[in-house]
mmCIF file of C-alpha atoms in Angstrom:
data_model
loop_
_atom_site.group_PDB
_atom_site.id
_atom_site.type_symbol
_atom_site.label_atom_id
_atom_site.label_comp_id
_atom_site.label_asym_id
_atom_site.label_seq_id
_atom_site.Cartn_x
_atom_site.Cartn_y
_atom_site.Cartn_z
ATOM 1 C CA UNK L 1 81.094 92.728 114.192
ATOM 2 C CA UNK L 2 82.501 89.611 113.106
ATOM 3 C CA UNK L 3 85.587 90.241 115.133
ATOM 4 C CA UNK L 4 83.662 90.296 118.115
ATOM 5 C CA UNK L 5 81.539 87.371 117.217
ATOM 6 C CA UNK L 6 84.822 85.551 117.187
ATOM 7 C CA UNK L 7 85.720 86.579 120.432
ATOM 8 C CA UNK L 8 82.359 85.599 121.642
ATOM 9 C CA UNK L 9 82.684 81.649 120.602
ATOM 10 C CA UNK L 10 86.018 81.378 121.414
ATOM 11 C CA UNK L 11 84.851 82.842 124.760
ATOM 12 C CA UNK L 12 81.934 80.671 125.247
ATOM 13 C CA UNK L 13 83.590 77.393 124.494
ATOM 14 C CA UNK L 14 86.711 78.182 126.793
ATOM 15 C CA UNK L 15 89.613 79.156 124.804
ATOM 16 C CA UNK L 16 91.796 82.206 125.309
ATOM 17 C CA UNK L 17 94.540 83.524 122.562
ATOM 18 C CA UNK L 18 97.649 84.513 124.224
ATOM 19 C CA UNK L 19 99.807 86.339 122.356
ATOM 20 C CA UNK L 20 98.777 88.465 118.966
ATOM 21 C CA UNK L 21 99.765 88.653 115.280
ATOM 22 C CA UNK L 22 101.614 91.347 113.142
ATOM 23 C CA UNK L 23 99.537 93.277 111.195
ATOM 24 C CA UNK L 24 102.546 95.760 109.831
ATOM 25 C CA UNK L 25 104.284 93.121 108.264
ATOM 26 C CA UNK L 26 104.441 89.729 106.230
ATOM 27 C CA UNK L 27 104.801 86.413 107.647
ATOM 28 C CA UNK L 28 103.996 82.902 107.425
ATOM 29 C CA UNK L 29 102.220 81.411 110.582
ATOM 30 C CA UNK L 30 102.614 77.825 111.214
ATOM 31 C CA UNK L 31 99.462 76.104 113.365
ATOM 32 C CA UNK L 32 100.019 72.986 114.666
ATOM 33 C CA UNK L 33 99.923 70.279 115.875
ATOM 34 C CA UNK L 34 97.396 69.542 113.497
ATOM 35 C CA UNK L 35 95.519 66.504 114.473
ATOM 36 C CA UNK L 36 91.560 66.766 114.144
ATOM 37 C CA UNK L 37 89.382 68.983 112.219
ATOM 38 C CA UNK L 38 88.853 70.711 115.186
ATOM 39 C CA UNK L 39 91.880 72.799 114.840
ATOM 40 C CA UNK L 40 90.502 74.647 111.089
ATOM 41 C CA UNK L 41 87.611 75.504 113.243
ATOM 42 C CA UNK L 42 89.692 76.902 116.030
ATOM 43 C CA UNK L 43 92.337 78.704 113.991
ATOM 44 C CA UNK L 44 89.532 80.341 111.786
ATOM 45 C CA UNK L 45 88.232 82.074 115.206
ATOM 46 C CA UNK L 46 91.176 82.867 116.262
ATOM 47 C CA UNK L 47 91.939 84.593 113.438
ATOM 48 C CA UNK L 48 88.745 86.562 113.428
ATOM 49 C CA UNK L 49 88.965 87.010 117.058
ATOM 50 C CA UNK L 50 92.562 88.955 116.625
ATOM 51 C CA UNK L 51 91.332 90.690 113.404
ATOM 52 C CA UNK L 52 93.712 89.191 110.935
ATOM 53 C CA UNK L 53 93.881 88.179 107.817
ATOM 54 C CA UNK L 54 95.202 85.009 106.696
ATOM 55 C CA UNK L 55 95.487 83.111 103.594
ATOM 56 C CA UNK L 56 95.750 79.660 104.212
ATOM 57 C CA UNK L 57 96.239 76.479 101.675
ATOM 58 C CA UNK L 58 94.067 73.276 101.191
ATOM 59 C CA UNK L 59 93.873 70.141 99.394
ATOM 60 C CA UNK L 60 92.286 70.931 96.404
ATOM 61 C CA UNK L 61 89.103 69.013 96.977
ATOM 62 C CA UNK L 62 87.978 70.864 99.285
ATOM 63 C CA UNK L 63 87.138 74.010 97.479
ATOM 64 C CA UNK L 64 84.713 71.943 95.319
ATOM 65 C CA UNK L 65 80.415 72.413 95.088
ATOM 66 C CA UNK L 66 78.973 72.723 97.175
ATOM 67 C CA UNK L 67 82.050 74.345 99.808
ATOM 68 C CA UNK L 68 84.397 75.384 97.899
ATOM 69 C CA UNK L 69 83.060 78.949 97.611
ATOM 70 C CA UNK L 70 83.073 79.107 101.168
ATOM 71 C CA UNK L 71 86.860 77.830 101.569
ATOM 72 C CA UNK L 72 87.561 80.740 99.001
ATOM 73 C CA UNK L 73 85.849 83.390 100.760
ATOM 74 C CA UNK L 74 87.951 82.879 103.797
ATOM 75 C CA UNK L 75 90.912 82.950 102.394
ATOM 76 C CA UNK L 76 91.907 79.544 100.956
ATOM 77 C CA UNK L 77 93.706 78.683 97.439
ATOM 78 C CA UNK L 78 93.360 75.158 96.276
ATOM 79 C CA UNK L 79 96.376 72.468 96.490
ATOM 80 C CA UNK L 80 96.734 69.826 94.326
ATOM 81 C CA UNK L 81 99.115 68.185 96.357
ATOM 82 C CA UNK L 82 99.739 64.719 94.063
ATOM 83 C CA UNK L 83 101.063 67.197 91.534
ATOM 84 C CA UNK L 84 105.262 68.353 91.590
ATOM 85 C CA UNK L 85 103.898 72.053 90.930
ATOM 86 C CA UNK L 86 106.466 74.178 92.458
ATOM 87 C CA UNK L 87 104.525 75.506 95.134
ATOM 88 C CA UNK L 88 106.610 77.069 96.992
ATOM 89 C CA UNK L 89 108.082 79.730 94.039
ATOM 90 C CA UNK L 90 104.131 80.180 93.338
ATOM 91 C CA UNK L 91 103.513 81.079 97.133
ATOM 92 C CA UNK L 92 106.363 83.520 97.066
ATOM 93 C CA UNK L 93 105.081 85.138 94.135
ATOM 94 C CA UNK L 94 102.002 85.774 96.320
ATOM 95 C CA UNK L 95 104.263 87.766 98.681
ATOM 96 C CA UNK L 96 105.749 89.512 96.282
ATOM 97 C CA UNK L 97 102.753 90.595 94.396
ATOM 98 C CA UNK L 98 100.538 91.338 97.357
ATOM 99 C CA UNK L 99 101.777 93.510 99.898
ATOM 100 C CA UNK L 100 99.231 92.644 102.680
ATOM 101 C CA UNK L 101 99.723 88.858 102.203
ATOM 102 C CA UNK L 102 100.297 86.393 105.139
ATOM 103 C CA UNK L 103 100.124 82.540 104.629
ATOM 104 C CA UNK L 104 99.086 80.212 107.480
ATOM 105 C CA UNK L 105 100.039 76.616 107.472
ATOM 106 C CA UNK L 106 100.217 73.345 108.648
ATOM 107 C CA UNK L 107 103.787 72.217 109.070
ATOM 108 C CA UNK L 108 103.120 68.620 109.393
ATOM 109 C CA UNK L 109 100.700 69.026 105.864
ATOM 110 C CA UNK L 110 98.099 66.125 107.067
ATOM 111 C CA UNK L 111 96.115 65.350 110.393
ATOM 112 C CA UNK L 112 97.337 62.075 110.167
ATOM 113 C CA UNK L 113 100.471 61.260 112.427
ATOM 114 C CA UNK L 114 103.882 61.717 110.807
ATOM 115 C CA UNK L 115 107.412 61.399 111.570
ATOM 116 C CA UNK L 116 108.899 64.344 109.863
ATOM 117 C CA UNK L 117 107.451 67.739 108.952
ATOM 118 C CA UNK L 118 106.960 69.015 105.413
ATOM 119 C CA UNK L 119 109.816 72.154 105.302
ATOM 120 C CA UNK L 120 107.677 74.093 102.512
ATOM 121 C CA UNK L 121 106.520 76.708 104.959
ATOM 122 C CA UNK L 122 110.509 77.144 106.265
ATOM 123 C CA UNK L 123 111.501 77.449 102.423
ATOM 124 C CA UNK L 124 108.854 79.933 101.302
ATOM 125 C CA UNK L 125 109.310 81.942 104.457
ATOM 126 C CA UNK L 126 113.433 82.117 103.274
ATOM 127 C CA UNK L 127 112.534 82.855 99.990
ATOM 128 C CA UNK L 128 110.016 85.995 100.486
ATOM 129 C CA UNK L 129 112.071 87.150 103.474
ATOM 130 C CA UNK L 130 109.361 86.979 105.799
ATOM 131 C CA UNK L 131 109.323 85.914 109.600
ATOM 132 C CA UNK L 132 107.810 82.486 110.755
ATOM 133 C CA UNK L 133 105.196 82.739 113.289
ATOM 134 C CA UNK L 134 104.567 79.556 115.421
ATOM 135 C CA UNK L 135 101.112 79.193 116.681
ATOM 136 C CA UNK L 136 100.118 76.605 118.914
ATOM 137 C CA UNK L 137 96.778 75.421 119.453
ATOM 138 C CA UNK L 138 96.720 73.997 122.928
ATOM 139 C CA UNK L 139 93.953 72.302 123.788
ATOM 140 C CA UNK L 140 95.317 71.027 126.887
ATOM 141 C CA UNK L 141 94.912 74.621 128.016
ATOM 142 C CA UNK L 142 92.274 75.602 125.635
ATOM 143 C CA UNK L 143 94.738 78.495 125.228
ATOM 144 C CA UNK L 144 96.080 79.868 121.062
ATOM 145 C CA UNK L 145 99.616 79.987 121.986
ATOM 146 C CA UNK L 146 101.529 82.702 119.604
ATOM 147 C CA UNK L 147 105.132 83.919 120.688
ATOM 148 C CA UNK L 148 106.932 86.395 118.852
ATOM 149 C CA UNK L 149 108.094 85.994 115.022
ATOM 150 C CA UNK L 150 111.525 84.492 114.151
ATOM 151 C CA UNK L 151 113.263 85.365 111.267
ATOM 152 C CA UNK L 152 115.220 81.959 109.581
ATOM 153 C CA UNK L 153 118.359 82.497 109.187
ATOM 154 C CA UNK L 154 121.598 79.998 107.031
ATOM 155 C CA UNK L 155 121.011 76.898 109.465
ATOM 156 C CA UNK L 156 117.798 75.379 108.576
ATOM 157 C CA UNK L 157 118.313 72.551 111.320
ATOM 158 C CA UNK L 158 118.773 75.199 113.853
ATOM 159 C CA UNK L 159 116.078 77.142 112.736
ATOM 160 C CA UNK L 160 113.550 73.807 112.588
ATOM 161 C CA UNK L 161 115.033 72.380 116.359
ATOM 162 C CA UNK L 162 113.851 76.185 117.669
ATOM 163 C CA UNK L 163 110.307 75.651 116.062
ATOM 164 C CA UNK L 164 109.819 72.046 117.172
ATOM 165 C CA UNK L 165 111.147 72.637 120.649
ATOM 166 C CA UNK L 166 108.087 75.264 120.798
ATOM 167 C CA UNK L 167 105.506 72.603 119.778
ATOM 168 C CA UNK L 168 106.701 70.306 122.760
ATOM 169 C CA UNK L 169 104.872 71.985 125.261
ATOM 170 C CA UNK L 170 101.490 72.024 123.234
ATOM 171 C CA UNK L 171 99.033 69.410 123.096
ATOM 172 C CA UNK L 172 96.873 68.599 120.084
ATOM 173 C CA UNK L 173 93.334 67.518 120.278
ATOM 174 C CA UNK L 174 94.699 63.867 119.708
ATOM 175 C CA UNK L 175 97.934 62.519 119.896
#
């Protein structure tokens, strides 16, 4: 039911998902670009819409009253990101531990406009052995762009240049 009630809104409001996650395996799905509020919203239908299920991270305050149960529910786990907490060993721990686990993030870690991408996502993907799955979230096209998995390999720049040149073609909500 709530699968197709995803469907439904994403329907309704124009978007289309092209493309479709794992569900026999691991992985950690990047979303991007990240740029308004907007794209939580999207990404959380999208994932309803394709029957998946995705843990995702978030700053820390907002899984306090009165939303944080909420944030929980759907998968989140609190970030306290102006601690050095070693985040990434405690993610793939989660992999490890929990067989049906899949992390969705962020790459660029704010909404704000940055230069360079956070590599946390590339790093815990190594570590557990787990593909990366780019999503983009087009709304240029209205379209939730999501080619197959890649597995990183020994050259992280050559890994990261094959991501990024994916995110070229997709347009954010804002620039």
């Amino acid at each position: 039911m709530f699968q197709s009630f995803c469907k439904g809104l994403l329907k309704v409001s124009g978007w289309k998902i092209s493309g479709t996650l794992p569900t026999d395996h691991q992985y950690v799905a990047i979303v991007g670009p990240h740029t308004s509020n907007w794209d939580f919203i999207i990404g959380v239908l999208a994932r309803g819409a394709l029957g998946a299920k995705i843990n995702f991270l978030g700053k820390h305050q907002l899984f306090i009253a009165p939303w944080g149960w909420f944030f929980r529910a759907i998968g989140g786990t609190p970030v306290d990101r102006s601690k050095n907490n070693n985040l990434v060993d405690a993610v793939v721990e989660l992999f490890k531990s929990k067989p049906n686990f899949s992390l969705a993030l962020a790459p660029e870690g704010t909404r704000s406009p940055v230069k360079r991408w956070k590599t946390g996502f590339y790093h815990i993907a190594s570590k557990a052995q787990v593909p990366i799955i780019t999503v983009g979230l087009d709304f240029g096209n209205k379209t939730v762009v999501i080619p197959e998995g890649r597995e990183t390999t020994d050259d992280i720049q050559q890994d990261m240049d094959h991501i990024i040149e994916f995110y070229r073609s997709i347009k954010g909500r804002h620039d």
